[in-house]
Short mmCIF file of C-alpha atoms and ligand atoms in Angstrom, two decimals:
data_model
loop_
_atom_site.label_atom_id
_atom_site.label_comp_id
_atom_site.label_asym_id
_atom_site.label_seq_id
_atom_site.Cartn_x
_atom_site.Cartn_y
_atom_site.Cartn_z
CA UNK N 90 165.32 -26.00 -61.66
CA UNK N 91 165.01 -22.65 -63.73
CA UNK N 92 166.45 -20.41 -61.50
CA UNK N 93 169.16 -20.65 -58.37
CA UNK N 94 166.85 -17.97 -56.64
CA UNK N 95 163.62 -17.27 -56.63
CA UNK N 96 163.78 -13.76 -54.09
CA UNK N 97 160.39 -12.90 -52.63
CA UNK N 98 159.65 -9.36 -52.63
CA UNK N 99 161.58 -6.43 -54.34
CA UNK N 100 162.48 -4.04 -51.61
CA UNK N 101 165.52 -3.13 -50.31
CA UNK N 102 166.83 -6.63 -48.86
CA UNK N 103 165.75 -8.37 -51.62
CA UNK N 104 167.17 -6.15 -54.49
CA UNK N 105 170.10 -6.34 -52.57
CA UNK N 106 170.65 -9.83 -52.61
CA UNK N 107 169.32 -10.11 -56.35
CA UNK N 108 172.04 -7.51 -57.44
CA UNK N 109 174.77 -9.73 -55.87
CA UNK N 110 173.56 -13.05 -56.71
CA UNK N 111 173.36 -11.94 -60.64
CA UNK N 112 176.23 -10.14 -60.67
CA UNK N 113 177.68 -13.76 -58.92
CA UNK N 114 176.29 -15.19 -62.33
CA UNK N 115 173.20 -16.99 -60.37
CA UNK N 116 169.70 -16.87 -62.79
CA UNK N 117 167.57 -15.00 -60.27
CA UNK N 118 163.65 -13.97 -60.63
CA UNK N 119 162.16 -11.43 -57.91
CA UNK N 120 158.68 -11.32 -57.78
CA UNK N 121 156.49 -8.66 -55.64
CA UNK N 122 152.71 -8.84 -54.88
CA UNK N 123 152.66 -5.39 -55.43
CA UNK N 124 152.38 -3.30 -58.73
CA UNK N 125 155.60 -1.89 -58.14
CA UNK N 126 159.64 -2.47 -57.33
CA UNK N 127 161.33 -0.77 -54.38
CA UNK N 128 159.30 -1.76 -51.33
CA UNK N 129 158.65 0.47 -48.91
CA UNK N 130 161.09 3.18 -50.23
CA UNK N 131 158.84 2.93 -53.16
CA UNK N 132 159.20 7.19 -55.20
CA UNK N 133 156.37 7.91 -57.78
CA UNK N 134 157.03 11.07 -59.51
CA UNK N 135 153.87 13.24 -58.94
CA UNK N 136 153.99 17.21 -60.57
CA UNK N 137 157.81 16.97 -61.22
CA UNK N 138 158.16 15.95 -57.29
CA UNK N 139 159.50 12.63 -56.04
CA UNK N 140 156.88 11.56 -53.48
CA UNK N 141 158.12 9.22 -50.96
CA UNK N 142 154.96 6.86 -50.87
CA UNK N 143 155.28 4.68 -47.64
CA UNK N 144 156.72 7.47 -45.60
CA UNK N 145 159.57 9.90 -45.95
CA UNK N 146 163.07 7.76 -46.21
CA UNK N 147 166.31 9.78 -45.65
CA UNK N 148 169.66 7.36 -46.49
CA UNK N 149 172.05 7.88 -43.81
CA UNK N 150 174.70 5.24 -42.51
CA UNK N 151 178.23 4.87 -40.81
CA UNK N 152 179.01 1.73 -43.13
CA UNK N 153 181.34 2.69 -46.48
CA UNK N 154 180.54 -0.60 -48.06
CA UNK N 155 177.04 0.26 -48.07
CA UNK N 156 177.55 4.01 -48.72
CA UNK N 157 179.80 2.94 -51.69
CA UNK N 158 177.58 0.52 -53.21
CA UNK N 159 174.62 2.21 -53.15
CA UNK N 160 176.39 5.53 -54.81
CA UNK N 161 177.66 2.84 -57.69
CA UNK N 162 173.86 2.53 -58.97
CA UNK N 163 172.94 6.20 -58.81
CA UNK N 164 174.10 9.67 -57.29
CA UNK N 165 173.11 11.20 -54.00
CA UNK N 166 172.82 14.06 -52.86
CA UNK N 167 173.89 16.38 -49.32
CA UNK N 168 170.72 16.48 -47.90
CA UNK N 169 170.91 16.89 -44.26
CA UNK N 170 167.48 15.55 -42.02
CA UNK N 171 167.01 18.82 -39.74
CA UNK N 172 163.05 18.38 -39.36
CA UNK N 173 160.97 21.20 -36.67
CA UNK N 174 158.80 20.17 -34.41
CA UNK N 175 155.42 22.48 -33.56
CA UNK N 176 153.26 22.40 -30.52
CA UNK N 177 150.81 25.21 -30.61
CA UNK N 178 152.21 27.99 -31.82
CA UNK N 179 156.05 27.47 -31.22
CA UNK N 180 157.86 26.03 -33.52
CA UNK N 181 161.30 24.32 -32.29
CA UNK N 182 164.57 22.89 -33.85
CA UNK N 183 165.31 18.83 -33.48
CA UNK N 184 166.49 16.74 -32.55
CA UNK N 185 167.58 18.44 -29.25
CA UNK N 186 170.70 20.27 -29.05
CA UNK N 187 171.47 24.23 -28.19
CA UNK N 188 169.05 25.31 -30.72
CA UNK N 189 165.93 24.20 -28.84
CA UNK N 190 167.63 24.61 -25.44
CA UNK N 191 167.73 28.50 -26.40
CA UNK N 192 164.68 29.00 -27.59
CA UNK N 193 162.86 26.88 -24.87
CA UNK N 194 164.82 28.63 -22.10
CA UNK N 195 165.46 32.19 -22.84
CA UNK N 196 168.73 32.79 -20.01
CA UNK N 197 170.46 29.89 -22.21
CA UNK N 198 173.27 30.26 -24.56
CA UNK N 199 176.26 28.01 -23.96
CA UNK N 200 176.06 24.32 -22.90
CA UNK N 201 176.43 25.40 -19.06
CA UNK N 202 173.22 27.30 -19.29
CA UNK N 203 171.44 24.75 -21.07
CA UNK N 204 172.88 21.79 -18.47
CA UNK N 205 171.32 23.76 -15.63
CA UNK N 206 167.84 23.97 -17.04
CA UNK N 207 168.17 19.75 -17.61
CA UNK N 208 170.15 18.81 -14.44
CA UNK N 209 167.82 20.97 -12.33
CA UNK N 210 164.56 19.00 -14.10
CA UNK N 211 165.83 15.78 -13.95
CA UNK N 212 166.26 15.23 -10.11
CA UNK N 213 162.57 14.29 -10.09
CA UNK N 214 163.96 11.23 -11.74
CA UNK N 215 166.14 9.52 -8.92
CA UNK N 216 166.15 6.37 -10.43
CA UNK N 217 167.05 3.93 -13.20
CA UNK N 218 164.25 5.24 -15.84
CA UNK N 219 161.69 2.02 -16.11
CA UNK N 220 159.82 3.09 -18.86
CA UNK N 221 159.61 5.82 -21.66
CA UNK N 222 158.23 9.36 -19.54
CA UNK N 223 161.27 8.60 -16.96
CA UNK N 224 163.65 8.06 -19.54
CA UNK N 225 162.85 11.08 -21.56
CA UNK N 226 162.91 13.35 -18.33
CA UNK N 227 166.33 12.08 -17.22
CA UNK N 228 167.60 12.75 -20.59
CA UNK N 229 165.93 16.16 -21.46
CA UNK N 230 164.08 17.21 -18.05
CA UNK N 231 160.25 17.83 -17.86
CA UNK N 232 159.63 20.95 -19.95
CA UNK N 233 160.95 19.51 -23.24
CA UNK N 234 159.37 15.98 -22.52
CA UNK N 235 156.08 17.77 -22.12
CA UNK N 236 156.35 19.69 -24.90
CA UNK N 237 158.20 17.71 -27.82
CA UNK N 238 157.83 14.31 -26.81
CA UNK N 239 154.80 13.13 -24.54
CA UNK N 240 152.42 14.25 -27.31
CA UNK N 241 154.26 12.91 -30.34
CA UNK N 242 155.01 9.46 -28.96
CA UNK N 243 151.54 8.41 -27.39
CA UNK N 244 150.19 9.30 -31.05
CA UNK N 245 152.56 7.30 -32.06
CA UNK N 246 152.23 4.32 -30.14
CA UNK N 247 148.49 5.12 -28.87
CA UNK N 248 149.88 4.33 -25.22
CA UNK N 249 150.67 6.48 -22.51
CA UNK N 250 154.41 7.19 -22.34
CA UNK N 251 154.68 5.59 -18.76
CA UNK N 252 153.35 2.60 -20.60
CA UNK N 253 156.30 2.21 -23.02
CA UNK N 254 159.26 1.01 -22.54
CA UNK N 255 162.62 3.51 -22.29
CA UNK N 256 164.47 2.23 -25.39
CA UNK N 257 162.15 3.50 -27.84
CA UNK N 258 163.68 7.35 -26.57
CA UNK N 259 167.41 6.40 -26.48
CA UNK N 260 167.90 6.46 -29.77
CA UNK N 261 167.09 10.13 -29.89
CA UNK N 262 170.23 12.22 -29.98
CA UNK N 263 170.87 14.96 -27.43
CA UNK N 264 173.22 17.58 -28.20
CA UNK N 265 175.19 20.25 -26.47
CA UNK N 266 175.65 22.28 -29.72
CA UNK N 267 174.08 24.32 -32.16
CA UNK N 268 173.65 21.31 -34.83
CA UNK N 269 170.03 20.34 -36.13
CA UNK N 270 171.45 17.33 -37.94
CA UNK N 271 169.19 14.53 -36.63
CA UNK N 272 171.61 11.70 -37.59
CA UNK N 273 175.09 10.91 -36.59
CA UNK N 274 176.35 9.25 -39.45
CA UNK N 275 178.48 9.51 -41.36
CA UNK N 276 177.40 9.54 -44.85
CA UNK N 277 173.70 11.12 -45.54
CA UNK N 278 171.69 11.85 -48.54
CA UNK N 279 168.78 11.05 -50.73
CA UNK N 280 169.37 9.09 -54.22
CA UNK N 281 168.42 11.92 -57.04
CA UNK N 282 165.91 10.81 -59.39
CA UNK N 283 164.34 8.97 -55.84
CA UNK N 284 164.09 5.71 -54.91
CA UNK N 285 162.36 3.81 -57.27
CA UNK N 286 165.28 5.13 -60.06
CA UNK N 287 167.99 2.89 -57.16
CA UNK N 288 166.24 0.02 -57.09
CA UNK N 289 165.34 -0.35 -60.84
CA UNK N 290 169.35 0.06 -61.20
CA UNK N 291 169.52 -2.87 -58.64
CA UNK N 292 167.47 -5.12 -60.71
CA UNK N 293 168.61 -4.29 -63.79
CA UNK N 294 169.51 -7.55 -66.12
CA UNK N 295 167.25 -9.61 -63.67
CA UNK N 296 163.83 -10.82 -64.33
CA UNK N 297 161.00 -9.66 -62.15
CA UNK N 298 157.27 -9.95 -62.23
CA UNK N 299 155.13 -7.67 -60.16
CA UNK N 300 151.84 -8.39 -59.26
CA UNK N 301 152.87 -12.10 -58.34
CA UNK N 302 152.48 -13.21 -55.20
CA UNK N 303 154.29 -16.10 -53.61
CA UNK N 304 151.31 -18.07 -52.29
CA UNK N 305 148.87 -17.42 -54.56
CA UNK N 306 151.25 -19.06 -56.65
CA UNK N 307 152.75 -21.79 -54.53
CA UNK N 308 152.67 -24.23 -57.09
CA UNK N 309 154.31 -22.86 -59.77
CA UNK N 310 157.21 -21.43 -57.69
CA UNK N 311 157.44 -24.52 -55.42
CA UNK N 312 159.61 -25.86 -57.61
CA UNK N 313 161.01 -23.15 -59.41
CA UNK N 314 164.59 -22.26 -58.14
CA UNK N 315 166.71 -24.03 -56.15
CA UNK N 316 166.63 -21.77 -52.75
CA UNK N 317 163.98 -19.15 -52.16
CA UNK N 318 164.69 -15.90 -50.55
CA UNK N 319 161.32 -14.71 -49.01
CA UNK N 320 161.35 -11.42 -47.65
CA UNK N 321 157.24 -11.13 -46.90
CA UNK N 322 155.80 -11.75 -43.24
CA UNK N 323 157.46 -13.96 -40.74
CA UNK N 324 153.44 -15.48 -39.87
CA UNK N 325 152.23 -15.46 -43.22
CA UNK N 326 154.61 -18.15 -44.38
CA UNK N 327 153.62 -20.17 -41.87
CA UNK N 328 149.87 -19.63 -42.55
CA UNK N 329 149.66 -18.01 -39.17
CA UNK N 330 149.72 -21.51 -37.49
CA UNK N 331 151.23 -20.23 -33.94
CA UNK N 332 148.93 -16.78 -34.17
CA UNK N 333 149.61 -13.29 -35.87
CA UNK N 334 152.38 -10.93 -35.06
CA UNK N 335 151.01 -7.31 -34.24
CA UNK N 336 152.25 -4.29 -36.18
CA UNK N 337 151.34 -0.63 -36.04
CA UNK N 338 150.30 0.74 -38.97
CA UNK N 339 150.05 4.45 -40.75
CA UNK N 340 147.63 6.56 -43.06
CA UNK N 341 149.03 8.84 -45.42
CA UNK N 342 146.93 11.86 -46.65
CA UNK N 343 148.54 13.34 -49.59
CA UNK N 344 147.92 16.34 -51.16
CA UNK N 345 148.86 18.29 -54.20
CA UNK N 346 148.59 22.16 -53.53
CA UNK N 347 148.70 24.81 -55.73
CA UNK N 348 151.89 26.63 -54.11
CA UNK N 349 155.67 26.64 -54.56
CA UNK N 350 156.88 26.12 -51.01
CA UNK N 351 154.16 25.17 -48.08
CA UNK N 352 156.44 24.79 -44.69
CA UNK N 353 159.90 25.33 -45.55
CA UNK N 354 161.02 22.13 -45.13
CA UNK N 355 161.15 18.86 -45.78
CA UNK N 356 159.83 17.23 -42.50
CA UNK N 357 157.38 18.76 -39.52
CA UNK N 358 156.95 16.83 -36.32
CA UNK N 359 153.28 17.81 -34.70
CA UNK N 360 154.38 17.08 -31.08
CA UNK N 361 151.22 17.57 -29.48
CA UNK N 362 147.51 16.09 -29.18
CA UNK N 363 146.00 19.36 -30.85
CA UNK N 364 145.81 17.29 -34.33
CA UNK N 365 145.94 13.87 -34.85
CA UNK N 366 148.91 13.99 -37.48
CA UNK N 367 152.24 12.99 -36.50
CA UNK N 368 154.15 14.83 -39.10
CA UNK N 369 154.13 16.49 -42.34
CA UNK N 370 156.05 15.64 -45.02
CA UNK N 371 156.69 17.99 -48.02
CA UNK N 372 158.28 16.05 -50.79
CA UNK N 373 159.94 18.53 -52.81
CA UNK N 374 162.84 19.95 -50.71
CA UNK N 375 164.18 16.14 -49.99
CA UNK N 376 165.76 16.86 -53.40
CA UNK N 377 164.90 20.43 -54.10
CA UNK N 378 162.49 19.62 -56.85
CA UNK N 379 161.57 22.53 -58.95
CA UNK N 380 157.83 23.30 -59.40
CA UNK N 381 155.07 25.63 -59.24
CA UNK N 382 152.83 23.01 -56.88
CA UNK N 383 153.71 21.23 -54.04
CA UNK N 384 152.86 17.99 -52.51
CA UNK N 385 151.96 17.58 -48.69
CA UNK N 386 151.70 13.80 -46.49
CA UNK N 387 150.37 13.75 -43.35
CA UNK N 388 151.14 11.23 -41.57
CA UNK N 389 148.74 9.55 -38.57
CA UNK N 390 149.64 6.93 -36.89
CA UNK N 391 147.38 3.63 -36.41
CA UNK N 392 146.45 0.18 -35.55
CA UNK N 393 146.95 -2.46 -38.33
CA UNK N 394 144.13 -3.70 -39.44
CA UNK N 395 144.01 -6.41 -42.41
CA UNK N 396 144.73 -4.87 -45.63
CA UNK N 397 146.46 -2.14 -44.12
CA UNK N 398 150.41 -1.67 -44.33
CA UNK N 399 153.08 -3.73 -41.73
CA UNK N 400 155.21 -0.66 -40.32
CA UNK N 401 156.43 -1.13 -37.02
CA UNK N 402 156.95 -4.15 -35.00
CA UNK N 403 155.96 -4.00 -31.68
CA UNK N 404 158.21 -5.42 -29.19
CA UNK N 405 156.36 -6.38 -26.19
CA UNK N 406 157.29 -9.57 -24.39
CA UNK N 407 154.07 -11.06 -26.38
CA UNK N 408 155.34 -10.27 -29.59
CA UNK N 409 159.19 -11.49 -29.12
CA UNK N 410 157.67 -14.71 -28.15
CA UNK N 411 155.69 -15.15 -30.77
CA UNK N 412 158.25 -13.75 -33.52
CA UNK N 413 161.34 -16.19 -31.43
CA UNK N 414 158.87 -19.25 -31.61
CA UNK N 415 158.24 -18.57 -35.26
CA UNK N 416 162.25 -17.97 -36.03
CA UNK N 417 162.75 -21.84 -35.04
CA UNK N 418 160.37 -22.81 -37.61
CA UNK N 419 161.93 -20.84 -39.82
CA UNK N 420 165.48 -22.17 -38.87
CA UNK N 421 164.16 -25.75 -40.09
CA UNK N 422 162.65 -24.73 -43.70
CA UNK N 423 165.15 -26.46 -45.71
CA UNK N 424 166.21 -24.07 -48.96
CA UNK N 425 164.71 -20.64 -47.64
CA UNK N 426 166.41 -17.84 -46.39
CA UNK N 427 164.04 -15.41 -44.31
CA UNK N 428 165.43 -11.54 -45.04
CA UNK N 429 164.20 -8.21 -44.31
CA UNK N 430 162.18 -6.29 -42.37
CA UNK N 431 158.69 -8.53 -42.12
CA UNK N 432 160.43 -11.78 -42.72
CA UNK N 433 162.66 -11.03 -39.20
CA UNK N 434 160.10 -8.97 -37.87
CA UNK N 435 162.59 -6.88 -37.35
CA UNK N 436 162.93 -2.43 -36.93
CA UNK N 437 165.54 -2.03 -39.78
CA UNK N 438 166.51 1.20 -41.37
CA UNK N 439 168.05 1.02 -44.80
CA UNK N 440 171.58 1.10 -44.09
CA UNK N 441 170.98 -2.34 -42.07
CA UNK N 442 169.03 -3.75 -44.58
CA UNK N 443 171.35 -3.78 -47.16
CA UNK N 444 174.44 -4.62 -44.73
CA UNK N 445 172.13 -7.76 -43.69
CA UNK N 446 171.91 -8.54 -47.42
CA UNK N 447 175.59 -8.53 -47.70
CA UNK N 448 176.30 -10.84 -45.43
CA UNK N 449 173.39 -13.40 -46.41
CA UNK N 450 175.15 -13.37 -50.04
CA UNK N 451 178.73 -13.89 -48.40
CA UNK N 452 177.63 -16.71 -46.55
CA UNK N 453 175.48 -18.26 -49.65
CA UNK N 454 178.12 -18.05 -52.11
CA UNK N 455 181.03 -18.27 -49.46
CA UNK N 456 182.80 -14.99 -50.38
P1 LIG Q 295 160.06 -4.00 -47.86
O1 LIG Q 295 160.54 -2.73 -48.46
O2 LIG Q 295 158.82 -3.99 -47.10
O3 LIG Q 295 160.01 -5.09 -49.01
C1 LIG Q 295 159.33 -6.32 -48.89
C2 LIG Q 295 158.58 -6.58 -50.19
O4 LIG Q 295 158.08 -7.92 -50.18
C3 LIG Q 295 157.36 -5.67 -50.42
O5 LIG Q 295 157.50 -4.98 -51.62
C4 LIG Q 295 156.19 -6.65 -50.44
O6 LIG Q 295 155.18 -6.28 -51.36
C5 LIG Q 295 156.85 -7.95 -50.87
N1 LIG Q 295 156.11 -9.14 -50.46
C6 LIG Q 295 155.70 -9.45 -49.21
N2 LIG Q 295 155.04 -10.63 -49.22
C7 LIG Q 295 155.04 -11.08 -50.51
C8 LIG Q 295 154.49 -12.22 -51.16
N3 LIG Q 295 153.80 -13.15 -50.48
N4 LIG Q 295 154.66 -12.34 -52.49
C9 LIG Q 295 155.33 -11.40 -53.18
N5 LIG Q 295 155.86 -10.30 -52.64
C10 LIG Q 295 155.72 -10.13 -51.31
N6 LIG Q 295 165.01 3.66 -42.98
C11 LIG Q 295 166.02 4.55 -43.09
O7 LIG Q 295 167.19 4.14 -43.19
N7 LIG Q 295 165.79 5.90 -43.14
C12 LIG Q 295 164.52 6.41 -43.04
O8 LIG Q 295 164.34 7.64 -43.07
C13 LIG Q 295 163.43 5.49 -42.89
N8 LIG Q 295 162.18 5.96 -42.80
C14 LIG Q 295 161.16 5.07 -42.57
C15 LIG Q 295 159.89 5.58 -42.42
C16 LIG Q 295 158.83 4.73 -42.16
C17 LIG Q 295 157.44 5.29 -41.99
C18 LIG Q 295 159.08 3.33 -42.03
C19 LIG Q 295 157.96 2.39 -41.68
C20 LIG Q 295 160.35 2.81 -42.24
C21 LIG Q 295 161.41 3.68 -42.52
N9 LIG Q 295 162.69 3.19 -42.75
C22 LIG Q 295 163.73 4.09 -42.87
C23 LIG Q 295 162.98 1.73 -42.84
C24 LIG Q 295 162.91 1.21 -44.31
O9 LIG Q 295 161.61 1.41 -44.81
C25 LIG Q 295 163.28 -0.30 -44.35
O10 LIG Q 295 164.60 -0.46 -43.89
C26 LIG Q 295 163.21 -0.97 -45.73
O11 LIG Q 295 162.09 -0.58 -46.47
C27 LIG Q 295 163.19 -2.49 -45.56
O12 LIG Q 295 163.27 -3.16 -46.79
P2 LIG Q 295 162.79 -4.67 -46.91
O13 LIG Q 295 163.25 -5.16 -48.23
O14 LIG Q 295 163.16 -5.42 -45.70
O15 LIG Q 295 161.17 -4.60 -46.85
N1 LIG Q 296 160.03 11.39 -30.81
C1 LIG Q 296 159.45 12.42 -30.11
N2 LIG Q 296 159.27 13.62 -30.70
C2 LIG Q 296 159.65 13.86 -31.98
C3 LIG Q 296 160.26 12.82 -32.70
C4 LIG Q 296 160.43 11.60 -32.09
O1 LIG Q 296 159.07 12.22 -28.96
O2 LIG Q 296 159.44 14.99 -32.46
C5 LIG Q 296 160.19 10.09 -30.14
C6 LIG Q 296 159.02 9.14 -30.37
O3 LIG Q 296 158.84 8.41 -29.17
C7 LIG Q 296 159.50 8.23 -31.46
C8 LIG Q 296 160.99 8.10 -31.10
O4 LIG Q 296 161.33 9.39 -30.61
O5 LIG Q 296 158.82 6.99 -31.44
C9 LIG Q 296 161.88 7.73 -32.27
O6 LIG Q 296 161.83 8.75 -33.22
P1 LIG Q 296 162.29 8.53 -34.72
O7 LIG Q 296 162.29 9.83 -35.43
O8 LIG Q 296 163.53 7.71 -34.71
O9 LIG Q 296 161.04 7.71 -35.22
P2 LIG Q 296 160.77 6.87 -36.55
O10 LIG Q 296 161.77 7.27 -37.57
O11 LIG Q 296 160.90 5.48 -36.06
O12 LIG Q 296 159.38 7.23 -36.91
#
């Protein structure tokens, strides 16, 4: 064998686990189908402006191990995720907290006030919440779920918000003070130089060859390494041979415009069904690139369709199924390790990514 690992794909997980095995002294090759390292947080510098190409990623965690090892490849900077959400012509702070409480309810300025408006709303809820309208009007009451959230999430999922399930809401954080942080974390930022300039770091010393993929090439990587670490689709590997796993998907339209600053800020939820958007991203004040032009993303949400990108699982009782029946088979492949995102078909942010790549390297080189 050539190599100890061959790692499939060259996004977060699998950089990860690259970094460590090298550094480990294992001979490692990562190969990606794609033309490009990085993954999903994949930055291309466009007009001086690191453009966040498979969605806007903000780096925020509670773990120091992961905090501390991603600062040892590059710096990062304070970059707090405060994004606005718009429905008609309002324009409102997120997530919720004392900000949007004021400006929704104009008799409210201290927690009290703001408690009344919710506590008062919420009694039409006298029940555990059983799906995702009841749980955001327990948490929030009816005004704000009408106004910031019904909109927004049926875009997003292209259900109606009685048709989802409550969990997808929880996360949300609700505050009682004036704080438009959307994250609790601890540690928050954005690498400078972007993404692509963290993961090159990663896989620097280590062999990789893009525009390889793993089954196109089956033969030549079959034997190739002694373990594989395939970070690509859960189905795919298996050719499909129980069904396909559902995803939703996302367009981005991009834009370069010919002005310094077009919304004041980095991230703009559209929270209602007046466009089709979800939100717009401007790229240059995640790290307060300077230039004359700017460069705009919106973002709609939409079914995947073949060829299209795998964003978000969907976790219906269908889809665990499927993904738990397909997690046995891949508890038998002798040699593989399944990481990441698509290979556990799995909602991960970064943070968790890299934490799960930790402890697959532990437990592979028993450290
Ligand atoms: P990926 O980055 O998808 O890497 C897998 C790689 O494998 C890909 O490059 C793919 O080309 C390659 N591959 C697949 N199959 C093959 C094959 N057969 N042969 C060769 N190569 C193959 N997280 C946060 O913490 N903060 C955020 O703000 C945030 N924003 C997000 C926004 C959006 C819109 C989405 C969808 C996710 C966001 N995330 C965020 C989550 C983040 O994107 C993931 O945690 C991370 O990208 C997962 O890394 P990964 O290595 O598992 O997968
Ligand atoms: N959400 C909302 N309004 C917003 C932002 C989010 O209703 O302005 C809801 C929506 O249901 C979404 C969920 O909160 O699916 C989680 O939001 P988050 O920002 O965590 O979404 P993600 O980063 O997964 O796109």
């Amino acid at each position: 064998m050539k190599y100890d690992y061959l790692v499939v794909g060259a996004g977060l997980f699998g950089a990860t686990f690259a970094n460590l095995a090298h550094k480990n002294g294992k001979k490692v090759l990562v190969i990606d189908r794609r033309n490009h390292i990085a993954g999903n947080v994949y930055t291309e510098n466009i007009e001086g402006i690191n453009v966040h190409k498979y969605g806007a990623h903000i780096f925020h965690t509670d773990y120091k191990d992961v905090w501390d090892y991603v600062n040892s490849f590059v710096e990062f900077n304070r970059y707090t995720n405060s994004p606005i959400a718009r429905i008609g012509n309002e324009v409102y702070n997120l997530p919720f907290n004392m900000n949007t409480f004021s400006k929704m309810w104009n008799d409210v300025f201290t927690p009290e006030d703001a408690l009344r408006h919710i506590n008062e709303e919420k009694k039409e809820i006298d029940k555990d919440p059983t799906n995702l309208e009841e749980q955001a009007i327990s948490l929030v009451g009816r005004t704000i779920y009408e106004k910031l959230i019904k909109g927004y999430t049926e875009k997003q999922w292209n259900r109606d918000c009685k048709d989802l399930p409550a969990f997808i809401i929880k996360r949300l954080p609700v505050r009682l003070i004036y704080d438009n942080n959307y994250f609790n974390d601890r540690y928050q930022g954005i690498p400078i130089g972007g993404y692509t300039k963290l993961v090159e770091k990663m896989l620097e010393g280590i062999e990789v060859r893009l525009n390889t993929d793993y089954f196109s090439n089956i033969d030549e990587f079959k034997n190739i390494a002694n373990k594989v670490v395939y970070t690509g689709p859960l189905d795919e590997y298996f050719n499909y041979s129980l069904g396909e796993l559902d995803w939703r998907s996302l367009k981005f339209d991009t834009k370069i415009l010919n002005e310094e600053n077009h919304q004041g800020n980095a991230v703009v939820n559209y929270t209602g069904h007046e466009v089709e958007y979800t939100r717009v991203i401007e790229h240059k004040h995640f790290e307060n690139n300077q230039s004359d032009k700017t460069v705009v993303t919106y973002e709609y949400p939409a079914d995947y369709e073949k060829g299209m990108e795998k964003y978000y699982t969907i976790n219906d009782d269908k889809n665990n199924k499927l993904a738990s029946e397909y997690r046995d088979l891949a508890s038998k492949e002798e040699n593989v390790i399944f990481g990441g995102r698509l290979a556990e078909y799995k909602y991960y942010d970064m943070d968790d990514v890299i934490k799960a790549a930790f402890a697959t390297i532990n437990k592979e080189l028993k450290i």
